[in-house]
Coordinates of C-alpha atoms (C1' of nucleotides) in Angstrom, one line a residue:
Chain A
X134 CA -29.3 -7.2 34.9
X135 CA -28.4 -10.5 34.7
X136 CA -31.5 -11.9 33.1
X137 CA -32.2 -8.7 31.0
X138 CA -29.5 -9.5 28.3
X139 CA -30.9 -8.3 24.6
X140 CA -30.8 -11.6 22.7
X141 CA -32.2 -10.0 19.5
X142 CA -34.7 -12.7 16.8
X143 CA -35.6 -14.9 20.1
X144 CA -38.2 -13.0 21.4
X145 CA -40.6 -12.8 18.3
X146 CA -39.2 -15.9 17.2
X147 CA -42.3 -15.9 14.0
X148 CA -42.6 -14.9 11.0
X149 CA -40.1 -12.3 9.2
X150 CA -37.1 -12.4 11.8
X151 CA -37.0 -16.0 11.2
X152 CA -37.1 -15.3 7.3
X153 CA -34.3 -13.1 8.0
X154 CA -32.1 -15.1 9.7
X155 CA -32.6 -17.7 7.1
X156 CA -32.2 -15.1 3.9
X157 CA -28.8 -13.4 5.8
X158 CA -27.6 -16.8 6.8
X159 CA -28.4 -18.3 3.4
X160 CA -25.8 -14.9 1.6
X161 CA -23.0 -15.3 4.3
X162 CA -23.1 -18.9 2.9
X163 CA -22.7 -17.5 -0.5
X164 CA -20.7 -14.6 -0.3
X165 CA -17.7 -16.8 1.3
X166 CA -18.5 -19.9 -1.1
X167 CA -18.1 -16.9 -3.9
X168 CA -15.5 -14.4 -2.5
X169 CA -13.7 -16.2 -0.2
X170 CA -13.5 -15.0 4.2
X171 CA -11.2 -11.6 3.6
X172 CA -13.7 -10.4 1.2
X173 CA -16.9 -10.9 3.5
X174 CA -18.2 -7.5 4.5
X175 CA -21.5 -6.8 6.1
X176 CA -22.7 -4.6 3.4
X177 CA -22.8 -6.7 0.5
X178 CA -24.2 -9.8 2.9
X179 CA -27.6 -7.3 3.6
X180 CA -27.9 -6.7 0.5
X181 CA -27.5 -9.9 -1.1
X182 CA -30.3 -11.2 1.5
X183 CA -32.4 -7.9 1.2
X184 CA -31.7 -7.0 4.4
X185 CA -30.5 -3.5 5.6
X186 CA -27.5 -3.0 7.2
X187 CA -28.4 -2.0 9.9
X188 CA -30.6 -4.9 11.1
X189 CA -27.5 -7.1 10.6
X190 CA -25.6 -5.1 12.7
X191 CA -27.7 -4.8 15.6
X192 CA -28.5 -8.9 14.9
X193 CA -25.1 -10.3 14.7
X194 CA -23.0 -7.7 15.7
X195 CA -20.6 -7.6 12.7
X196 CA -19.1 -9.8 10.6
X197 CA -17.6 -12.7 12.9
X198 CA -21.6 -12.8 13.7
X199 CA -22.6 -14.0 10.9
X200 CA -19.4 -16.5 10.3
X201 CA -20.8 -18.0 13.4
X202 CA -24.4 -17.9 13.0
X203 CA -24.0 -19.3 9.5
X204 CA -22.0 -22.0 10.9
X205 CA -25.0 -23.6 12.9
X206 CA -26.9 -22.2 10.7
X207 CA -24.9 -24.6 7.8
X208 CA -24.5 -27.5 10.5
X209 CA -26.0 -31.4 9.9
X210 CA -27.4 -32.2 13.0
X211 CA -27.8 -35.7 12.0
X212 CA -24.5 -36.5 10.8
X213 CA -23.1 -39.7 12.0
X214 CA -19.7 -41.7 11.6
X215 CA -19.6 -44.4 9.0
X216 CA -19.7 -47.8 11.1
X217 CA -19.9 -50.4 8.7
X218 CA -16.4 -52.0 8.3
X219 CA -12.9 -52.1 10.1
X220 CA -11.5 -49.3 11.9
X221 CA -9.2 -48.7 9.4
X222 CA -12.0 -48.4 6.7
X223 CA -14.1 -46.1 9.2
X224 CA -11.3 -43.9 10.0
X225 CA -10.1 -43.6 6.2
X226 CA -13.6 -42.7 5.2
X227 CA -14.3 -40.3 8.5
X228 CA -10.9 -38.1 7.3
X229 CA -12.1 -38.6 3.7
X230 CA -14.5 -36.6 4.1
X231 CA -13.3 -34.0 6.2
X232 CA -10.9 -33.0 4.0
X233 CA -13.5 -32.7 1.3
X234 CA -15.8 -30.9 4.0
X235 CA -12.8 -28.1 3.4
X236 CA -11.8 -28.8 0.0
X237 CA -14.9 -28.8 -1.7
X238 CA -15.2 -25.1 -3.5
X239 CA -19.2 -25.4 -1.9
X240 CA -18.3 -26.1 1.6
X241 CA -14.7 -25.4 1.6
X242 CA -14.9 -21.7 2.0
X243 CA -17.2 -21.8 5.0
X244 CA -15.6 -23.8 6.8
X245 CA -12.0 -22.2 6.1
X246 CA -13.6 -18.9 7.7
X247 CA -14.6 -20.3 10.8
X248 CA -11.8 -21.6 11.4
X249 CA -10.5 -17.8 10.3
X250 CA -12.7 -16.1 12.5
X251 CA -11.8 -17.7 15.3
X252 CA -8.3 -16.1 15.1
X253 CA -10.3 -12.6 15.4
X254 CA -13.2 -13.4 18.3
X255 CA -14.1 -15.6 21.6
X256 CA -17.5 -16.4 19.9
X257 CA -15.7 -17.7 17.1
X258 CA -13.7 -19.6 19.1
X259 CA -16.2 -21.3 21.7
X260 CA -18.5 -21.9 18.1
X261 CA -15.5 -23.8 16.1
X262 CA -14.3 -25.5 20.2
X263 CA -18.3 -26.8 20.3
X264 CA -18.2 -28.0 16.3
X265 CA -15.0 -30.2 16.9
X266 CA -16.1 -31.5 19.9
X267 CA -19.7 -32.5 19.0
X268 CA -18.1 -33.6 15.7
X269 CA -15.4 -35.8 17.7
X270 CA -17.8 -37.1 20.4
X271 CA -19.9 -38.4 17.5
X272 CA -16.9 -39.6 15.8
X273 CA -15.3 -41.6 18.7
X274 CA -17.8 -44.3 18.8
X275 CA -15.8 -45.6 16.0
X276 CA -13.2 -46.5 18.0
X277 CA -15.5 -48.0 21.1
X278 CA -16.7 -50.6 18.5
X279 CA -13.3 -51.1 17.3
X280 CA -12.5 -51.5 20.8
X281 CA -15.4 -53.7 21.9
X282 CA -14.3 -56.0 18.9
X283 CA -11.2 -56.8 20.4
X284 CA -9.5 -54.0 17.3
X285 CA -7.7 -52.3 20.0
X286 CA -6.5 -52.4 23.7
X287 CA -8.9 -52.0 26.1
X288 CA -9.1 -48.5 27.4
X289 CA -8.3 -47.0 24.6
X290 CA -8.9 -43.2 24.4
X291 CA -11.6 -42.2 21.8
X292 CA -11.0 -39.0 21.5
X293 CA -7.1 -39.4 21.6
X294 CA -7.3 -41.9 18.4
X295 CA -9.3 -39.2 16.2
X296 CA -7.1 -36.6 17.1
X297 CA -4.2 -38.3 16.3
X298 CA -6.5 -38.9 12.8
X299 CA -7.4 -35.2 12.2
X300 CA -4.6 -33.4 13.4
X301 CA -2.0 -34.0 10.5
X302 CA -4.8 -33.1 8.0
X303 CA -5.5 -30.1 9.9
X304 CA -2.3 -28.8 10.1
X305 CA -1.6 -29.4 6.3
X306 CA -4.4 -27.3 5.3
X307 CA -4.0 -24.7 7.5
X308 CA -0.4 -24.1 9.8
X309 CA 2.1 -25.5 8.0
X310 CA -0.2 -24.8 4.6
X311 CA 0.8 -27.9 2.9
X312 CA -1.2 -30.2 -0.1
X313 CA -2.7 -32.9 1.2
X314 CA -3.0 -36.4 -0.7
X315 CA -4.9 -39.0 0.0
X316 CA -1.7 -40.7 0.5
X317 CA -1.4 -38.3 3.8
X318 CA -4.7 -39.7 5.1
X319 CA -3.8 -43.3 4.9
X320 CA -0.2 -41.9 7.0
X321 CA -2.0 -40.4 9.1
X322 CA -4.6 -43.4 9.8
X323 CA -1.9 -45.9 10.1
X324 CA 0.2 -44.0 12.4
X325 CA -2.9 -43.4 14.7
X326 CA -3.4 -47.0 14.2
X327 CA -0.6 -47.9 15.0
X328 CA 0.0 -45.9 18.4
X329 CA -3.3 -47.1 19.1
X330 CA -2.4 -50.3 18.7
X331 CA 1.5 -50.2 20.8
X332 CA -1.0 -48.6 23.4
X333 CA -0.2 -44.9 23.9
X334 CA -3.6 -44.1 24.1
X335 CA -5.0 -46.0 26.9
X336 CA -6.4 -44.2 29.7
X337 CA -5.1 -43.9 33.3
X338 CA -7.6 -45.9 35.5
X339 CA -7.3 -42.7 38.1
X340 CA -10.7 -43.7 40.4
X341 CA -8.9 -47.6 41.2
X342 CA -8.8 -50.7 38.8
Chain B
X294 CA 8.2 -5.8 -17.4
X295 CA 9.9 -9.1 -16.1
X296 CA 12.9 -7.7 -14.0
X297 CA 11.4 -4.4 -13.3
X298 CA 9.4 -4.8 -10.0
X299 CA 9.7 -1.7 -7.5
X300 CA 11.3 -3.7 -4.4
X301 CA 11.0 -0.2 -2.5
X302 CA 13.9 -0.5 0.9
X303 CA 16.6 -3.0 -1.8
X304 CA 18.3 0.0 -4.0
X305 CA 19.4 1.8 -1.1
X306 CA 19.9 -0.4 1.8
X307 CA 22.2 2.1 4.2
X308 CA 20.9 4.1 6.5
X309 CA 17.3 6.0 7.1
X310 CA 15.7 3.0 5.1
X311 CA 17.5 0.0 6.9
X312 CA 16.7 1.8 10.2
X313 CA 12.8 2.9 9.5
X314 CA 13.1 -1.3 8.7
X315 CA 14.1 -2.3 12.1
X316 CA 11.7 0.4 13.8
X317 CA 8.9 -0.2 12.1
X318 CA 9.5 -4.5 12.8
X319 CA 10.2 -3.7 16.2
X320 CA 7.1 -1.6 16.3
X321 CA 5.2 -3.8 14.9
X322 CA 5.8 -6.7 17.5
X323 CA 5.2 -4.9 20.3
X324 CA 2.2 -3.5 18.8
X325 CA 0.9 -7.6 18.0
X326 CA 2.2 -8.8 21.4
X327 CA 0.2 -5.8 23.6
X328 CA -3.2 -5.5 21.4
X329 CA -3.4 -8.8 19.2
X330 CA -3.6 -9.8 15.5
X331 CA -7.0 -8.1 15.8
X332 CA -6.1 -4.7 16.7
X333 CA -3.4 -4.2 14.7
X334 CA -3.4 -1.3 12.2
X335 CA -0.5 0.2 10.3
X336 CA -1.6 3.7 11.7
X337 CA -0.3 2.7 15.6
X338 CA 2.7 0.5 13.7
X339 CA 4.0 3.7 12.0
X340 CA 3.3 6.2 15.2
X341 CA 5.3 3.9 17.1
X342 CA 8.0 3.6 14.7
X343 CA 8.2 7.4 14.4
X344 CA 7.5 7.0 10.2
X345 CA 4.9 8.3 9.0
X346 CA 1.7 5.7 8.2
X347 CA 1.9 6.6 4.2
X348 CA 5.8 5.4 4.3
X349 CA 4.2 2.1 5.9
X350 CA 1.7 1.5 3.0
X351 CA 4.1 2.3 0.2
X352 CA 6.9 0.1 1.8
X353 CA 4.9 -3.0 2.9
X354 CA 1.9 -2.7 1.4
X355 CA -0.3 -3.2 4.4
X356 CA -0.9 -4.7 8.1
X357 CA -0.2 -8.5 6.2
X358 CA 3.1 -7.0 5.0
X359 CA 3.9 -6.0 8.3
X360 CA 3.4 -9.1 9.8
X361 CA 5.5 -10.9 6.7
X362 CA 8.5 -8.4 7.1
X363 CA 8.3 -8.9 11.1
X364 CA 8.3 -12.8 10.7
X365 CA 11.2 -12.7 8.9
X366 CA 13.0 -10.3 10.9
X367 CA 12.2 -11.7 14.2
X368 CA 13.2 -15.1 12.9
X369 CA 16.1 -16.9 14.7
X370 CA 18.5 -18.1 12.4
X371 CA 21.1 -19.7 13.6
X372 CA 18.2 -22.1 15.6
X373 CA 19.0 -25.7 15.9
X374 CA 17.2 -28.7 17.1
X375 CA 18.5 -30.6 20.3
X376 CA 20.6 -33.2 19.5
X377 CA 21.9 -34.4 23.0
X378 CA 19.5 -37.2 24.3
X379 CA 17.1 -40.4 22.7
X380 CA 15.0 -39.6 20.6
X381 CA 12.1 -39.3 22.4
X382 CA 13.8 -36.6 25.1
X383 CA 14.6 -35.0 22.0
X384 CA 11.5 -35.1 20.4
X385 CA 10.1 -34.2 23.8
X386 CA 12.1 -30.7 23.7
X387 CA 11.4 -29.7 20.6
X388 CA 7.3 -29.9 21.1
X389 CA 7.9 -28.1 24.3
X390 CA 9.2 -24.8 22.8
X391 CA 7.3 -25.1 20.0
X392 CA 4.5 -24.5 21.9
X393 CA 6.3 -22.2 24.4
X394 CA 7.0 -19.9 21.5
X395 CA 3.3 -20.0 21.0
X396 CA 2.3 -19.0 24.6
X397 CA 5.1 -17.5 25.7
X398 CA 3.1 -13.3 25.7
X399 CA 6.1 -12.4 24.5
X400 CA 6.8 -14.1 21.3
X401 CA 3.3 -15.9 20.9
X402 CA 0.9 -12.9 19.1
X403 CA 3.3 -12.6 17.0
X404 CA 3.4 -16.2 16.0
X405 CA -0.2 -16.7 16.1
X406 CA -0.1 -13.5 14.1
X407 CA 1.6 -15.1 11.3
X408 CA -0.2 -18.1 11.3
X409 CA -3.3 -16.0 11.4
X410 CA -3.0 -13.7 8.5
X411 CA -2.1 -16.6 6.3
X412 CA -6.0 -16.9 6.3
X413 CA -6.1 -13.5 4.6
X414 CA -3.1 -13.1 2.8
X415 CA -0.7 -15.3 -0.2
X416 CA 2.2 -14.0 1.1
X417 CA 1.8 -15.0 4.0
X418 CA 0.7 -18.6 3.8
X419 CA 4.0 -18.5 1.9
X420 CA 6.4 -17.6 4.7
X421 CA 4.4 -19.6 6.9
X422 CA 5.2 -22.3 4.4
X423 CA 8.4 -21.6 4.1
X424 CA 8.8 -21.3 8.2
X425 CA 7.6 -24.6 8.8
X426 CA 10.0 -26.1 5.8
X427 CA 13.1 -24.7 7.1
X428 CA 12.7 -25.9 11.2
X429 CA 11.2 -28.8 10.3
X430 CA 14.1 -29.4 7.4
X431 CA 16.1 -28.8 10.7
X432 CA 14.1 -30.6 13.2
X433 CA 14.9 -34.0 10.7
X434 CA 17.9 -34.7 12.1
X435 CA 16.6 -35.4 15.3
X436 CA 15.5 -38.7 13.4
X437 CA 18.0 -38.7 10.8
X438 CA 20.8 -39.3 13.8
X439 CA 18.4 -41.7 15.8
X440 CA 17.6 -43.7 12.5
X441 CA 21.6 -44.2 12.3
X442 CA 21.8 -44.9 15.9
X443 CA 18.9 -47.7 14.7
X444 CA 16.4 -46.0 17.2
X445 CA 14.0 -46.6 14.5
X446 CA 13.6 -48.3 11.1
X447 CA 16.3 -47.3 8.4
X448 CA 14.0 -45.5 5.6
X449 CA 12.0 -43.9 8.0
X450 CA 10.9 -39.9 6.6
X451 CA 12.1 -37.8 9.3
X452 CA 9.5 -35.2 7.9
X453 CA 6.3 -37.4 8.4
X454 CA 7.9 -38.3 12.3
X455 CA 8.2 -34.5 13.1
X456 CA 5.2 -33.3 11.1
X457 CA 3.4 -36.1 13.3
X458 CA 4.8 -35.0 16.6
X459 CA 4.1 -31.5 16.1
X460 CA 0.7 -31.8 14.6
X461 CA -1.5 -32.5 17.4
X462 CA -0.1 -29.5 19.5
X463 CA -0.8 -27.1 16.4
X464 CA -4.2 -29.0 16.2
X465 CA -5.6 -28.5 19.4
X466 CA -4.1 -24.6 19.1
X467 CA -5.5 -23.2 16.3
X468 CA -7.9 -25.7 15.0
X469 CA -10.4 -27.5 18.0
X470 CA -9.0 -24.8 20.6
X471 CA -8.7 -26.9 23.4
X472 CA -5.7 -26.4 25.7
X473 CA -2.7 -28.1 25.8
X474 CA -1.2 -29.7 28.9
X475 CA 2.5 -31.6 29.2
X476 CA 1.1 -34.8 29.2
X477 CA -0.9 -34.2 25.3
X478 CA 2.5 -33.5 24.1
X479 CA 4.0 -36.8 25.6
X480 CA 1.3 -38.1 24.0
X481 CA 2.2 -36.7 20.8
X482 CA 5.9 -37.7 20.5
X483 CA 5.0 -41.3 22.2
X484 CA 2.5 -42.0 19.5
X485 CA 4.6 -40.3 16.5
X486 CA 7.2 -43.3 18.3
X487 CA 5.6 -45.5 18.3
X488 CA 4.5 -45.8 14.5
X489 CA 7.6 -44.7 13.8
X490 CA 9.0 -48.1 15.1
X491 CA 6.0 -49.6 13.7
X492 CA 7.8 -48.6 9.9
X493 CA 3.9 -46.3 9.0
X494 CA 6.8 -43.7 8.3
X495 CA 9.0 -45.9 6.3
X496 CA 9.7 -44.6 2.7
X497 CA 8.8 -46.7 -0.4
X498 CA 12.0 -47.4 -2.2
X499 CA 10.6 -45.6 -5.7
X500 CA 14.1 -45.5 -7.7
X501 CA 15.3 -49.2 -7.5
X502 CA 16.0 -51.2 -4.1
Chain C
dA128 C1' -59.2 -6.0 15.5
dA129 C1' -57.4 -2.8 18.5
dA130 C1' -53.0 -2.2 21.6
dC131 C1' -48.9 -2.8 22.5
dT132 C1' -43.6 -3.3 21.5
dA133 C1' -40.0 -5.9 19.2
dA134 C1' -38.1 -6.2 14.8
dT135 C1' -36.8 -2.7 10.2
dG136 C1' -35.9 0.5 7.3
dC137 C1' -34.0 4.7 6.2
dG138 C1' -31.3 8.8 6.5
dA139 C1' -27.3 11.3 8.8
dT140 C1' -23.0 10.9 10.3
dA141 C1' -19.0 9.9 12.2
dG142 C1' -14.5 7.5 12.5
dG143 C1' -11.2 4.8 10.0
dA144 C1' -8.2 2.5 5.9
dG145 C1' -6.0 3.2 2.2
dT146 C1' -4.8 6.4 -1.7
dT147 C1' -2.6 10.2 -4.3
dG148 C1' 0.6 14.0 -5.9
dC149 C1' 3.7 17.3 -4.7
dG150 C1' 7.2 19.5 -2.0
dT151 C1' 11.8 17.6 1.2
dT152 C1' 15.0 15.1 3.0
dT153 C1' 19.0 12.0 2.2
dG154 C1' 21.8 7.8 0.2
dT155 C1' 24.6 7.0 -3.5
dC156 C1' 27.6 7.8 -7.1
dG157 C1' 30.5 10.7 -10.5
Chain D
dC186 C1' 31.0 18.5 -3.1
dG187 C1' 27.8 18.2 -6.6
dA188 C1' 24.9 15.9 -9.0
dC189 C1' 21.0 12.2 -9.1
dA190 C1' 17.2 9.4 -7.8
dA191 C1' 15.6 6.3 -4.2
dA192 C1' 12.9 7.1 0.1
dC193 C1' 10.3 10.3 2.8
dG194 C1' 7.0 13.7 5.2
dC195 C1' 2.6 16.3 4.8
dA196 C1' -2.0 17.1 3.5
dA197 C1' -5.8 16.6 1.6
dC198 C1' -8.9 13.2 -0.7
dT199 C1' -12.0 9.2 -1.2
dC200 C1' -13.5 4.9 0.6
dC201 C1' -16.0 2.4 3.4
dT202 C1' -17.3 0.5 8.3
dA203 C1' -19.8 0.6 11.6
dT204 C1' -23.2 3.8 15.0
dC205 C1' -27.6 7.1 15.8
dG206 C1' -31.9 8.5 16.2
dC207 C1' -36.6 8.9 14.6
dA208 C1' -40.1 7.1 11.7
dT209 C1' -42.2 2.2 10.3
dT210 C1' -43.8 -2.5 9.6
dA211 C1' -45.0 -6.1 11.4
dG212 C1' -45.9 -10.3 15.3
dT213 C1' -47.6 -10.7 19.3
dT214 C1' -51.3 -10.0 22.9
dT215 C1' -56.0 -9.5 24.8

DNA sequence: AAACTAATGCGATAGGAGTTGCGTTTGTCG
DNA sequence: CGACAAACGCAACTCCTATCGCATTAGTTT
């Protein structure tokens, strides 16, 4: 009863099954880009993908499942942060790219939809959590490198700095619903760096010295 | 055509109309607390409030309208931040109260629902925006007072500091979906204060010196 | 290529959300 | 107290979402 979980689409990876997953994910992304999260329905996705709606319900369960899978489908697995300049410049670039990914009319609605879906389904929560853990983990190299160069105090927690940079942007976008200017981004970077230089993000050496 | 907007419930404030609004708002809050945002339906709210569902649809339009009105209904208009200690302590208290309002099983689901509703309706967006503008405006006194006491640089923008404190908390709660500990709160406060002391939030004097 | 089975297509159907028309109740004002 | 209008209750109806049983297609295996 533990290994008998049915996961449609994994037992027969070749041919039509894979093609359908591709078509459905693309259709989901297009529907999100055109009509937004609130208007996303299983039927329209199915029709656009040239697939029967029953198939979608069976394989993806519903709208939330579609969004989660579309995220994993659309994610760029090879993404890496830019490391070519000073910390400040690398963080600025990081924040600007992130903001653009939510304001760009092509990718924005999709990413926004995933954040929204996390309010309705636990799967989406996990998907979002894992996505940010992955991206922030990669982004932390910016801080690691900077620390090695002596630009930041030794022992600075990379993830804390990245979060401090990104949090105000996401906060304005999705919580307080304020507009986000480039000045705001610069301020977020400067604030995070000031805190980092002051040693606020230095990790406690728990396991001895 | 400009002043003829129908706003049911405002033309006849006495008696049943007001009672119904009260009952419906209470029912909405209870439903949210018990079943969450995703399970909130007009019919259940109507039944719980002892009101016909048609009435709810007519006066509130739907689920989003219910949530928006329930927010305004539940908001404490007399709220003021605590100003009794040092900046650091006042900000800590502020952040802890905010976090609690989202994790408390009684008020949490409601507040979370409002944030979630903002992903689906423009009215909710405005409601959330106004709510935060109001609360942050009041909270900024913490910074104003501290600046006058010389704890922070002259010209520090109060709202920026408040946002810097709160953003990481909301970010973890609703975006990256990480848990929020008291250490995280302390770190957020320390980071915001370090940036403020470094002058990152000092406003540019635009209109002359 | 023949047998086997996962995956899909199709129609029917239940169930809920939201709307509409109409009669009734209930504040409000003369 | 009586007239007027706002707000409400009620029932029927439409539309959409989601599910189910069964026939068919298409990958996989031998």
